[in-house]
Amino acid sequence: MLFLKKEDIEQSFNMRDAIDACKEALKLYSEGKAKVPLRTNIGIDKQAGQSLYMPAYVEDNEDALGVKIVSVYPNNIEKNIPSVPATMITLDAETGMVSAILDGTYLTQLRTGAVQGAATEILASEKAIIGALIGTGGQAECQLWAMLTARELKEIRIFDIDFTRATEFAKAMEEKYKVTMTACQNVQECVTDADIITSVTTSKRPTFSSEWVKEGAHINGVGAYTPEMCEIPREVIKAADKVIFDTMDGVLEEAGDFIQPLESGYISRDHYEGELGEVVLGKVAGRKSEKDITIFKTVGSAVLDVYVANQIVKKAKVNNLGQEIN
């Protein structure tokens, strides 16, 4: 059994690798080549958190099987520990034996950023130069990295409800990525004129206003993962020219910002056009013009974790990384 720490994954697998793996995983999912039960979500009310169990099997040339155990504890930020701690377990699909254990916290951050990067690469305007990032929690850096991998952005504006945290994050990311990072004191300043808007929070109300969204913008909704949560305003969802999900079943089961307007009759079901894997396959059209407003929503799926983890393990073995445990 192979044990891979965050450092092992970083040495063998970058954001470009992860984006490509996410595209392939969602393509296989949309082709019906994956078995992915909806995740089990146990509410830990005492800690204002959730514990989630995400199994999947992907049938490919090299079958991938595994389960991720992930928790979402927003208050962990105050304790200076990850707000989304996780462990990934891969199994040999032929024998059912555990084959590897990975740092699931970093895997979650990497593949969550990467699936957004895949959508941004496919749906955003080729001319995009300004990005907006709302939320600076544990998912934020990989979201930023993915945006920069998908498009050659000249500036990214950053907003967090804690301006000091946004300022510190912007400074650190500017030093690391050598791209202008601007901490914003309000969301309007962050979103106005942005070509790509990524919201990654646990908010229960929209994190920005539809009237601030420019023509031709691409929006990524990453944070809302329960029927009560809501990041994307329903007005911009209705006005969008293209609304695409990572998985249709997952989003319509879990994402409040897309469930609520559907249940109220504000938006019709056919407005949600399809899955990113179907766009990759050419079954659903992507952006048609520079003026289109496009939206991508991800709630995450075990197909991403299992497929990406399998690819990480393969590369780690080639590079002799990780610790073998007998």
mmCIF file of C-alpha atoms in Angstrom:
data_model
loop_
_atom_site.group_PDB
_atom_site.id
_atom_site.type_symbol
_atom_site.label_atom_id
_atom_site.label_comp_id
_atom_site.label_asym_id
_atom_site.label_seq_id
_atom_site.Cartn_x
_atom_site.Cartn_y
_atom_site.Cartn_z
ATOM 1 C CA MET A 1 0.000 0.000 0.000
ATOM 2 C CA LEU A 2 1.346 3.437 -0.967
ATOM 3 C CA PHE A 3 1.024 6.433 1.341
ATOM 4 C CA LEU A 4 1.201 9.862 -0.337
ATOM 5 C CA LYS A 5 1.570 13.107 1.596
ATOM 6 C CA LYS A 6 0.751 16.521 0.175
ATOM 7 C CA GLU A 7 4.412 17.055 -0.712
ATOM 8 C CA ASP A 8 4.485 13.804 -2.708
ATOM 9 C CA ILE A 9 1.425 14.864 -4.708
ATOM 10 C CA GLU A 10 2.852 18.340 -5.352
ATOM 11 C CA GLN A 11 6.068 16.851 -6.746
ATOM 12 C CA SER A 12 4.322 14.535 -9.184
ATOM 13 C CA PHE A 13 1.071 16.258 -10.182
ATOM 14 C CA ASN A 14 0.468 19.915 -11.097
ATOM 15 C CA MET A 15 -2.661 21.927 -11.917
ATOM 16 C CA ARG A 16 -2.337 21.255 -15.654
ATOM 17 C CA ASP A 17 -2.332 17.514 -14.925
ATOM 18 C CA ALA A 18 -5.335 17.904 -12.630
ATOM 19 C CA ILE A 19 -7.395 19.945 -15.108
ATOM 20 C CA ASP A 20 -6.827 17.360 -17.827
ATOM 21 C CA ALA A 21 -7.728 14.539 -15.419
ATOM 22 C CA CYS A 22 -10.959 16.307 -14.396
ATOM 23 C CA LYS A 23 -12.001 16.738 -18.024
ATOM 24 C CA GLU A 24 -11.460 13.036 -18.639
ATOM 25 C CA ALA A 25 -13.263 12.023 -15.432
ATOM 26 C CA LEU A 26 -16.359 14.065 -16.284
ATOM 27 C CA LYS A 27 -16.301 12.804 -19.863
ATOM 28 C CA LEU A 28 -16.329 9.212 -18.607
ATOM 29 C CA TYR A 29 -19.105 10.095 -16.146
ATOM 30 C CA SER A 30 -21.267 11.620 -18.894
ATOM 31 C CA GLU A 31 -20.621 8.542 -21.056
ATOM 32 C CA GLY A 32 -22.110 6.371 -18.305
ATOM 33 C CA LYS A 33 -18.801 4.719 -17.449
ATOM 34 C CA ALA A 34 -18.879 5.529 -13.736
ATOM 35 C CA LYS A 35 -20.870 4.345 -10.746
ATOM 36 C CA VAL A 36 -21.170 7.224 -8.302
ATOM 37 C CA PRO A 37 -23.725 7.034 -5.471
ATOM 38 C CA LEU A 38 -24.691 10.421 -4.071
ATOM 39 C CA ARG A 39 -22.423 11.114 -1.132
ATOM 40 C CA THR A 40 -23.545 10.439 2.401
ATOM 41 C CA ASN A 41 -23.572 13.686 4.392
ATOM 42 C CA ILE A 42 -23.740 13.517 8.191
ATOM 43 C CA GLY A 43 -24.410 16.834 9.918
ATOM 44 C CA ILE A 44 -22.231 17.448 12.973
ATOM 45 C CA ASP A 45 -24.399 20.168 14.460
ATOM 46 C CA LYS A 46 -22.336 20.577 17.615
ATOM 47 C CA GLN A 47 -19.380 21.723 15.502
ATOM 48 C CA ALA A 48 -21.407 23.407 12.730
ATOM 49 C CA GLY A 49 -19.845 20.927 10.343
ATOM 50 C CA GLN A 50 -20.525 18.014 8.037
ATOM 51 C CA SER A 51 -18.801 14.669 7.495
ATOM 52 C CA LEU A 52 -19.110 13.249 3.985
ATOM 53 C CA TYR A 53 -18.387 9.823 2.474
ATOM 54 C CA MET A 54 -17.850 9.707 -1.288
ATOM 55 C CA PRO A 55 -17.349 6.337 -3.056
ATOM 56 C CA ALA A 56 -17.010 5.766 -6.800
ATOM 57 C CA TYR A 57 -15.966 3.296 -9.460
ATOM 58 C CA VAL A 58 -14.772 4.436 -12.888
ATOM 59 C CA GLU A 59 -14.611 1.910 -15.710
ATOM 60 C CA ASP A 60 -11.759 2.768 -18.059
ATOM 61 C CA ASN A 61 -8.687 1.123 -19.563
ATOM 62 C CA GLU A 62 -7.378 1.148 -16.006
ATOM 63 C CA ASP A 63 -10.335 0.893 -13.649
ATOM 64 C CA ALA A 64 -10.396 3.300 -10.701
ATOM 65 C CA LEU A 65 -12.093 2.471 -7.401
ATOM 66 C CA GLY A 66 -12.038 4.347 -4.115
ATOM 67 C CA VAL A 67 -13.686 6.400 -1.394
ATOM 68 C CA LYS A 68 -12.948 9.816 0.008
ATOM 69 C CA ILE A 69 -13.779 10.742 3.579
ATOM 70 C CA VAL A 70 -14.060 14.509 3.838
ATOM 71 C CA SER A 71 -15.339 16.894 6.481
ATOM 72 C CA VAL A 72 -16.346 20.533 6.151
ATOM 73 C CA TYR A 73 -15.688 22.449 9.357
ATOM 74 C CA PRO A 74 -15.758 26.232 8.657
ATOM 75 C CA ASN A 75 -14.685 27.065 12.220
ATOM 76 C CA ASN A 76 -11.370 25.272 11.694
ATOM 77 C CA ILE A 77 -10.025 28.461 10.096
ATOM 78 C CA GLU A 78 -9.994 30.037 13.573
ATOM 79 C CA LYS A 79 -7.899 27.086 14.833
ATOM 80 C CA ASN A 80 -5.404 27.489 11.968
ATOM 81 C CA ILE A 81 -6.162 24.004 10.606
ATOM 82 C CA PRO A 82 -7.817 23.060 7.278
ATOM 83 C CA SER A 83 -11.544 23.755 7.072
ATOM 84 C CA VAL A 84 -11.932 20.794 4.690
ATOM 85 C CA PRO A 85 -9.820 17.917 6.109
ATOM 86 C CA ALA A 86 -9.982 14.681 4.142
ATOM 87 C CA THR A 87 -8.455 11.281 3.454
ATOM 88 C CA MET A 88 -8.557 9.497 0.087
ATOM 89 C CA ILE A 89 -8.434 5.711 -0.154
ATOM 90 C CA THR A 90 -7.897 3.971 -3.500
ATOM 91 C CA LEU A 91 -8.539 0.265 -4.008
ATOM 92 C CA ASP A 92 -7.432 -2.286 -6.555
ATOM 93 C CA ALA A 93 -10.580 -2.770 -8.652
ATOM 94 C CA GLU A 94 -9.587 -6.357 -9.416
ATOM 95 C CA THR A 95 -9.149 -7.513 -5.797
ATOM 96 C CA GLY A 96 -10.879 -4.872 -3.674
ATOM 97 C CA MET A 97 -7.706 -4.445 -1.608
ATOM 98 C CA VAL A 98 -6.602 -0.983 -0.500
ATOM 99 C CA SER A 99 -3.807 0.155 -2.819
ATOM 100 C CA ALA A 100 -3.065 3.683 -1.617
ATOM 101 C CA ILE A 101 -3.904 6.330 0.960
ATOM 102 C CA LEU A 102 -3.547 9.970 -0.060
ATOM 103 C CA ASP A 103 -3.733 13.335 1.672
ATOM 104 C CA GLY A 104 -7.376 13.930 0.836
ATOM 105 C CA THR A 105 -7.318 17.529 2.041
ATOM 106 C CA TYR A 106 -4.877 18.542 -0.656
ATOM 107 C CA LEU A 107 -6.523 16.235 -3.208
ATOM 108 C CA THR A 108 -9.865 17.969 -2.522
ATOM 109 C CA GLN A 109 -8.310 21.398 -2.926
ATOM 110 C CA LEU A 110 -6.497 20.369 -6.098
ATOM 111 C CA ARG A 111 -9.375 18.648 -7.905
ATOM 112 C CA THR A 112 -11.918 21.285 -6.777
ATOM 113 C CA GLY A 113 -9.688 23.964 -8.237
ATOM 114 C CA ALA A 114 -9.035 21.837 -11.297
ATOM 115 C CA VAL A 115 -12.685 21.178 -12.171
ATOM 116 C CA GLN A 116 -13.284 24.930 -12.004
ATOM 117 C CA GLY A 117 -10.179 25.398 -14.152
ATOM 118 C CA ALA A 118 -11.536 22.884 -16.657
ATOM 119 C CA ALA A 119 -14.838 24.765 -16.871
ATOM 120 C CA THR A 120 -13.072 28.125 -17.115
ATOM 121 C CA GLU A 121 -10.842 26.804 -19.892
ATOM 122 C CA ILE A 122 -13.869 25.483 -21.813
ATOM 123 C CA LEU A 123 -16.437 28.235 -21.148
ATOM 124 C CA ALA A 124 -14.686 31.548 -20.403
ATOM 125 C CA SER A 125 -13.837 34.106 -23.055
ATOM 126 C CA GLU A 126 -10.424 33.651 -24.648
ATOM 127 C CA LYS A 127 -9.916 37.382 -24.073
ATOM 128 C CA ALA A 128 -10.373 37.183 -20.293
ATOM 129 C CA ILE A 129 -7.783 39.227 -18.381
ATOM 130 C CA ILE A 130 -9.461 40.115 -15.051
ATOM 131 C CA GLY A 131 -10.497 37.547 -12.467
ATOM 132 C CA ALA A 132 -12.520 37.900 -9.272
ATOM 133 C CA LEU A 133 -12.203 35.513 -6.333
ATOM 134 C CA ILE A 134 -14.747 35.626 -3.510
ATOM 135 C CA GLY A 135 -13.604 33.766 -0.386
ATOM 136 C CA THR A 136 -10.090 33.093 0.916
ATOM 137 C CA GLY A 137 -10.596 29.859 2.871
ATOM 138 C CA GLY A 138 -8.789 26.572 2.388
ATOM 139 C CA GLN A 139 -10.021 26.152 -1.202
ATOM 140 C CA ALA A 140 -8.956 29.608 -2.333
ATOM 141 C CA GLU A 141 -5.369 29.105 -3.476
ATOM 142 C CA CYS A 142 -6.130 26.159 -5.749
ATOM 143 C CA GLN A 143 -9.076 28.091 -7.190
ATOM 144 C CA LEU A 144 -6.696 30.946 -7.937
ATOM 145 C CA TRP A 145 -4.078 28.609 -9.397
ATOM 146 C CA ALA A 146 -6.691 27.003 -11.654
ATOM 147 C CA MET A 147 -7.928 30.364 -12.966
ATOM 148 C CA LEU A 148 -4.357 31.363 -13.794
ATOM 149 C CA THR A 149 -3.717 28.016 -15.499
ATOM 150 C CA ALA A 150 -6.880 28.261 -17.601
ATOM 151 C CA ARG A 151 -6.366 31.872 -18.724
ATOM 152 C CA GLU A 152 -3.473 34.359 -18.815
ATOM 153 C CA LEU A 153 -5.035 36.799 -16.372
ATOM 154 C CA LYS A 154 -3.396 40.167 -15.711
ATOM 155 C CA GLU A 155 -5.168 40.889 -12.423
ATOM 156 C CA ILE A 156 -7.201 39.034 -9.839
ATOM 157 C CA ARG A 157 -9.383 40.912 -7.368
ATOM 158 C CA ILE A 158 -9.961 39.230 -4.040
ATOM 159 C CA PHE A 159 -12.767 39.661 -1.531
ATOM 160 C CA ASP A 160 -13.338 38.091 1.870
ATOM 161 C CA ILE A 161 -15.652 39.114 4.699
ATOM 162 C CA ASP A 162 -12.425 39.629 6.666
ATOM 163 C CA PHE A 163 -10.540 42.362 4.776
ATOM 164 C CA THR A 164 -7.333 41.713 6.690
ATOM 165 C CA ARG A 165 -7.413 38.089 5.613
ATOM 166 C CA ALA A 166 -8.079 39.139 1.997
ATOM 167 C CA THR A 167 -5.149 41.568 2.120
ATOM 168 C CA GLU A 168 -2.745 38.973 3.525
ATOM 169 C CA PHE A 169 -3.907 36.394 0.987
ATOM 170 C CA ALA A 170 -3.527 38.831 -1.926
ATOM 171 C CA LYS A 171 0.006 39.759 -0.855
ATOM 172 C CA ALA A 172 1.092 36.128 -0.503
ATOM 173 C CA MET A 173 -0.444 35.086 -3.820
ATOM 174 C CA GLU A 174 1.066 38.028 -5.699
ATOM 175 C CA GLU A 175 4.511 37.045 -4.444
ATOM 176 C CA LYS A 176 3.949 33.415 -5.420
ATOM 177 C CA TYR A 177 2.311 33.786 -8.839
ATOM 178 C CA LYS A 178 3.790 37.146 -9.949
ATOM 179 C CA VAL A 179 0.366 38.433 -11.027
ATOM 180 C CA THR A 180 -1.324 41.577 -9.682
ATOM 181 C CA MET A 181 -3.624 40.676 -6.775
ATOM 182 C CA THR A 182 -5.946 43.349 -5.410
ATOM 183 C CA ALA A 183 -7.750 42.978 -2.072
ATOM 184 C CA CYS A 184 -11.180 44.632 -2.268
ATOM 185 C CA GLN A 185 -13.112 46.135 0.614
ATOM 186 C CA ASN A 186 -16.487 45.317 -0.965
ATOM 187 C CA VAL A 187 -17.840 42.725 -3.377
ATOM 188 C CA GLN A 188 -18.992 45.262 -5.969
ATOM 189 C CA GLU A 189 -15.429 46.487 -6.418
ATOM 190 C CA CYS A 190 -14.281 42.884 -6.780
ATOM 191 C CA VAL A 191 -16.856 41.732 -9.347
ATOM 192 C CA THR A 192 -17.434 44.807 -11.531
ATOM 193 C CA ASP A 193 -15.819 44.379 -14.980
ATOM 194 C CA ALA A 194 -14.365 40.954 -14.053
ATOM 195 C CA ASP A 195 -14.166 38.486 -16.941
ATOM 196 C CA ILE A 196 -14.132 35.445 -14.642
ATOM 197 C CA ILE A 197 -15.913 35.365 -11.271
ATOM 198 C CA THR A 198 -15.281 32.492 -8.868
ATOM 199 C CA SER A 199 -17.189 32.280 -5.591
ATOM 200 C CA VAL A 200 -16.006 29.726 -3.034
ATOM 201 C CA THR A 201 -17.807 30.306 0.265
ATOM 202 C CA THR A 202 -20.326 28.614 2.537
ATOM 203 C CA SER A 203 -22.787 31.506 2.223
ATOM 204 C CA LYS A 204 -26.545 31.020 2.466
ATOM 205 C CA ARG A 205 -27.258 34.107 0.367
ATOM 206 C CA PRO A 206 -25.827 35.362 -2.954
ATOM 207 C CA THR A 207 -22.277 36.628 -2.579
ATOM 208 C CA PHE A 208 -22.644 39.279 -5.314
ATOM 209 C CA SER A 209 -25.330 41.108 -7.283
ATOM 210 C CA SER A 210 -26.320 40.215 -10.829
ATOM 211 C CA GLU A 211 -26.219 43.881 -11.883
ATOM 212 C CA TRP A 212 -22.439 43.935 -11.341
ATOM 213 C CA VAL A 213 -21.803 41.121 -13.833
ATOM 214 C CA LYS A 214 -20.463 42.323 -17.178
ATOM 215 C CA GLU A 215 -21.555 41.089 -20.584
ATOM 216 C CA GLY A 216 -19.435 38.118 -21.594
ATOM 217 C CA ALA A 217 -18.446 37.127 -18.055
ATOM 218 C CA HIS A 218 -17.949 33.544 -16.927
ATOM 219 C CA ILE A 219 -19.084 32.617 -13.401
ATOM 220 C CA ASN A 220 -17.964 29.653 -11.293
ATOM 221 C CA GLY A 221 -20.070 28.613 -8.314
ATOM 222 C CA VAL A 222 -17.874 26.408 -6.139
ATOM 223 C CA GLY A 223 -18.865 26.740 -2.493
ATOM 224 C CA ALA A 224 -22.590 26.041 -2.031
ATOM 225 C CA TYR A 225 -23.036 22.297 -1.505
ATOM 226 C CA THR A 226 -26.315 21.988 0.475
ATOM 227 C CA PRO A 227 -29.910 22.956 -0.440
ATOM 228 C CA GLU A 228 -29.718 25.792 2.112
ATOM 229 C CA MET A 229 -26.558 27.378 0.723
ATOM 230 C CA CYS A 230 -26.615 29.970 -2.035
ATOM 231 C CA GLU A 231 -23.766 31.875 -3.722
ATOM 232 C CA ILE A 232 -24.981 32.712 -7.241
ATOM 233 C CA PRO A 233 -27.879 35.203 -7.556
ATOM 234 C CA ARG A 234 -30.915 33.713 -9.251
ATOM 235 C CA GLU A 235 -31.262 36.771 -11.520
ATOM 236 C CA VAL A 236 -27.905 36.112 -13.197
ATOM 237 C CA ILE A 237 -28.682 32.389 -13.445
ATOM 238 C CA LYS A 238 -31.877 33.250 -15.349
ATOM 239 C CA ALA A 239 -30.090 35.793 -17.544
ATOM 240 C CA ALA A 240 -27.179 33.450 -18.369
ATOM 241 C CA ASP A 241 -26.787 32.167 -21.910
ATOM 242 C CA LYS A 242 -25.253 28.898 -20.749
ATOM 243 C CA VAL A 243 -25.607 27.038 -17.427
ATOM 244 C CA ILE A 244 -23.444 23.929 -17.064
ATOM 245 C CA PHE A 245 -22.916 21.577 -14.095
ATOM 246 C CA ASP A 246 -20.230 19.104 -13.110
ATOM 247 C CA THR A 247 -22.951 16.476 -12.580
ATOM 248 C CA MET A 248 -26.642 17.167 -13.115
ATOM 249 C CA ASP A 249 -27.826 14.788 -10.367
ATOM 250 C CA GLY A 250 -25.370 16.174 -7.835
ATOM 251 C CA VAL A 251 -26.160 19.845 -8.378
ATOM 252 C CA LEU A 252 -29.940 19.354 -8.412
ATOM 253 C CA GLU A 253 -29.702 17.322 -5.211
ATOM 254 C CA GLU A 254 -27.342 19.569 -3.265
ATOM 255 C CA ALA A 255 -26.814 23.130 -4.588
ATOM 256 C CA GLY A 256 -29.311 25.540 -3.069
ATOM 257 C CA ASP A 257 -28.596 28.405 -5.462
ATOM 258 C CA PHE A 258 -29.789 26.227 -8.363
ATOM 259 C CA ILE A 259 -32.437 24.174 -6.541
ATOM 260 C CA GLN A 260 -34.315 27.090 -4.977
ATOM 261 C CA PRO A 261 -35.159 29.036 -8.191
ATOM 262 C CA LEU A 262 -36.178 25.764 -9.851
ATOM 263 C CA GLU A 263 -38.535 24.781 -7.026
ATOM 264 C CA SER A 264 -40.094 28.267 -6.915
ATOM 265 C CA GLY A 265 -40.738 28.220 -10.663
ATOM 266 C CA TYR A 266 -38.470 31.223 -11.264
ATOM 267 C CA ILE A 267 -36.311 29.142 -13.617
ATOM 268 C CA SER A 268 -37.381 26.210 -15.799
ATOM 269 C CA ARG A 269 -35.518 22.901 -15.802
ATOM 270 C CA ASP A 270 -34.484 23.196 -19.451
ATOM 271 C CA HIS A 271 -32.461 26.326 -18.607
ATOM 272 C CA TYR A 272 -29.895 23.982 -17.065
ATOM 273 C CA GLU A 273 -28.392 22.695 -20.289
ATOM 274 C CA GLY A 274 -26.133 19.871 -19.256
ATOM 275 C CA GLU A 275 -22.867 18.624 -17.810
ATOM 276 C CA LEU A 276 -19.297 19.705 -18.481
ATOM 277 C CA GLY A 277 -18.506 16.173 -19.635
ATOM 278 C CA GLU A 278 -21.187 16.550 -22.320
ATOM 279 C CA VAL A 279 -19.511 19.755 -23.484
ATOM 280 C CA VAL A 280 -16.198 17.881 -23.674
ATOM 281 C CA LEU A 281 -17.938 15.166 -25.716
ATOM 282 C CA GLY A 282 -19.533 17.733 -28.036
ATOM 283 C CA LYS A 283 -23.062 16.737 -27.024
ATOM 284 C CA VAL A 284 -23.780 20.157 -25.498
ATOM 285 C CA ALA A 285 -22.536 23.457 -26.941
ATOM 286 C CA GLY A 286 -20.336 25.745 -24.873
ATOM 287 C CA ARG A 287 -19.863 29.496 -25.277
ATOM 288 C CA LYS A 288 -21.244 30.737 -28.602
ATOM 289 C CA SER A 289 -20.136 34.369 -28.519
ATOM 290 C CA GLU A 290 -17.989 36.850 -26.601
ATOM 291 C CA LYS A 291 -21.198 38.408 -25.257
ATOM 292 C CA ASP A 292 -22.489 35.201 -23.625
ATOM 293 C CA ILE A 293 -22.710 34.997 -19.859
ATOM 294 C CA THR A 294 -21.742 31.474 -18.872
ATOM 295 C CA ILE A 295 -22.143 29.753 -15.509
ATOM 296 C CA PHE A 296 -20.536 26.607 -14.166
ATOM 297 C CA LYS A 297 -21.636 24.989 -10.927
ATOM 298 C CA THR A 298 -19.754 22.244 -9.125
ATOM 299 C CA VAL A 299 -20.726 20.427 -5.953
ATOM 300 C CA GLY A 300 -17.973 17.883 -6.411
ATOM 301 C CA SER A 301 -18.264 14.231 -7.241
ATOM 302 C CA ALA A 302 -16.398 11.148 -6.178
ATOM 303 C CA VAL A 303 -15.729 10.425 -9.850
ATOM 304 C CA LEU A 304 -13.306 13.359 -9.759
ATOM 305 C CA ASP A 305 -11.614 12.225 -6.556
ATOM 306 C CA VAL A 306 -11.247 8.613 -7.608
ATOM 307 C CA TYR A 307 -10.072 9.302 -11.151
ATOM 308 C CA VAL A 308 -7.658 12.091 -10.195
ATOM 309 C CA ALA A 309 -6.316 10.053 -7.253
ATOM 310 C CA ASN A 310 -5.714 7.090 -9.556
ATOM 311 C CA GLN A 311 -3.731 9.305 -11.934
ATOM 312 C CA ILE A 312 -1.733 10.753 -9.032
ATOM 313 C CA VAL A 313 -0.841 7.286 -7.750
ATOM 314 C CA LYS A 314 0.323 6.234 -11.230
ATOM 315 C CA LYS A 315 2.639 9.243 -11.578
ATOM 316 C CA ALA A 316 3.924 8.922 -8.005
ATOM 317 C CA LYS A 317 4.933 5.314 -8.670
ATOM 318 C CA VAL A 318 6.759 6.314 -11.857
ATOM 319 C CA ASN A 319 8.625 8.990 -9.886
ATOM 320 C CA ASN A 320 9.261 6.719 -6.875
ATOM 321 C CA LEU A 321 7.418 9.070 -4.521
ATOM 322 C CA GLY A 322 5.562 8.210 -1.326
ATOM 323 C CA GLN A 323 5.999 5.603 1.361
ATOM 324 C CA GLU A 324 5.297 1.909 0.800
ATOM 325 C CA ILE A 325 3.469 0.330 3.746
ATOM 326 C CA ASN A 326 3.404 -3.463 4.078
#
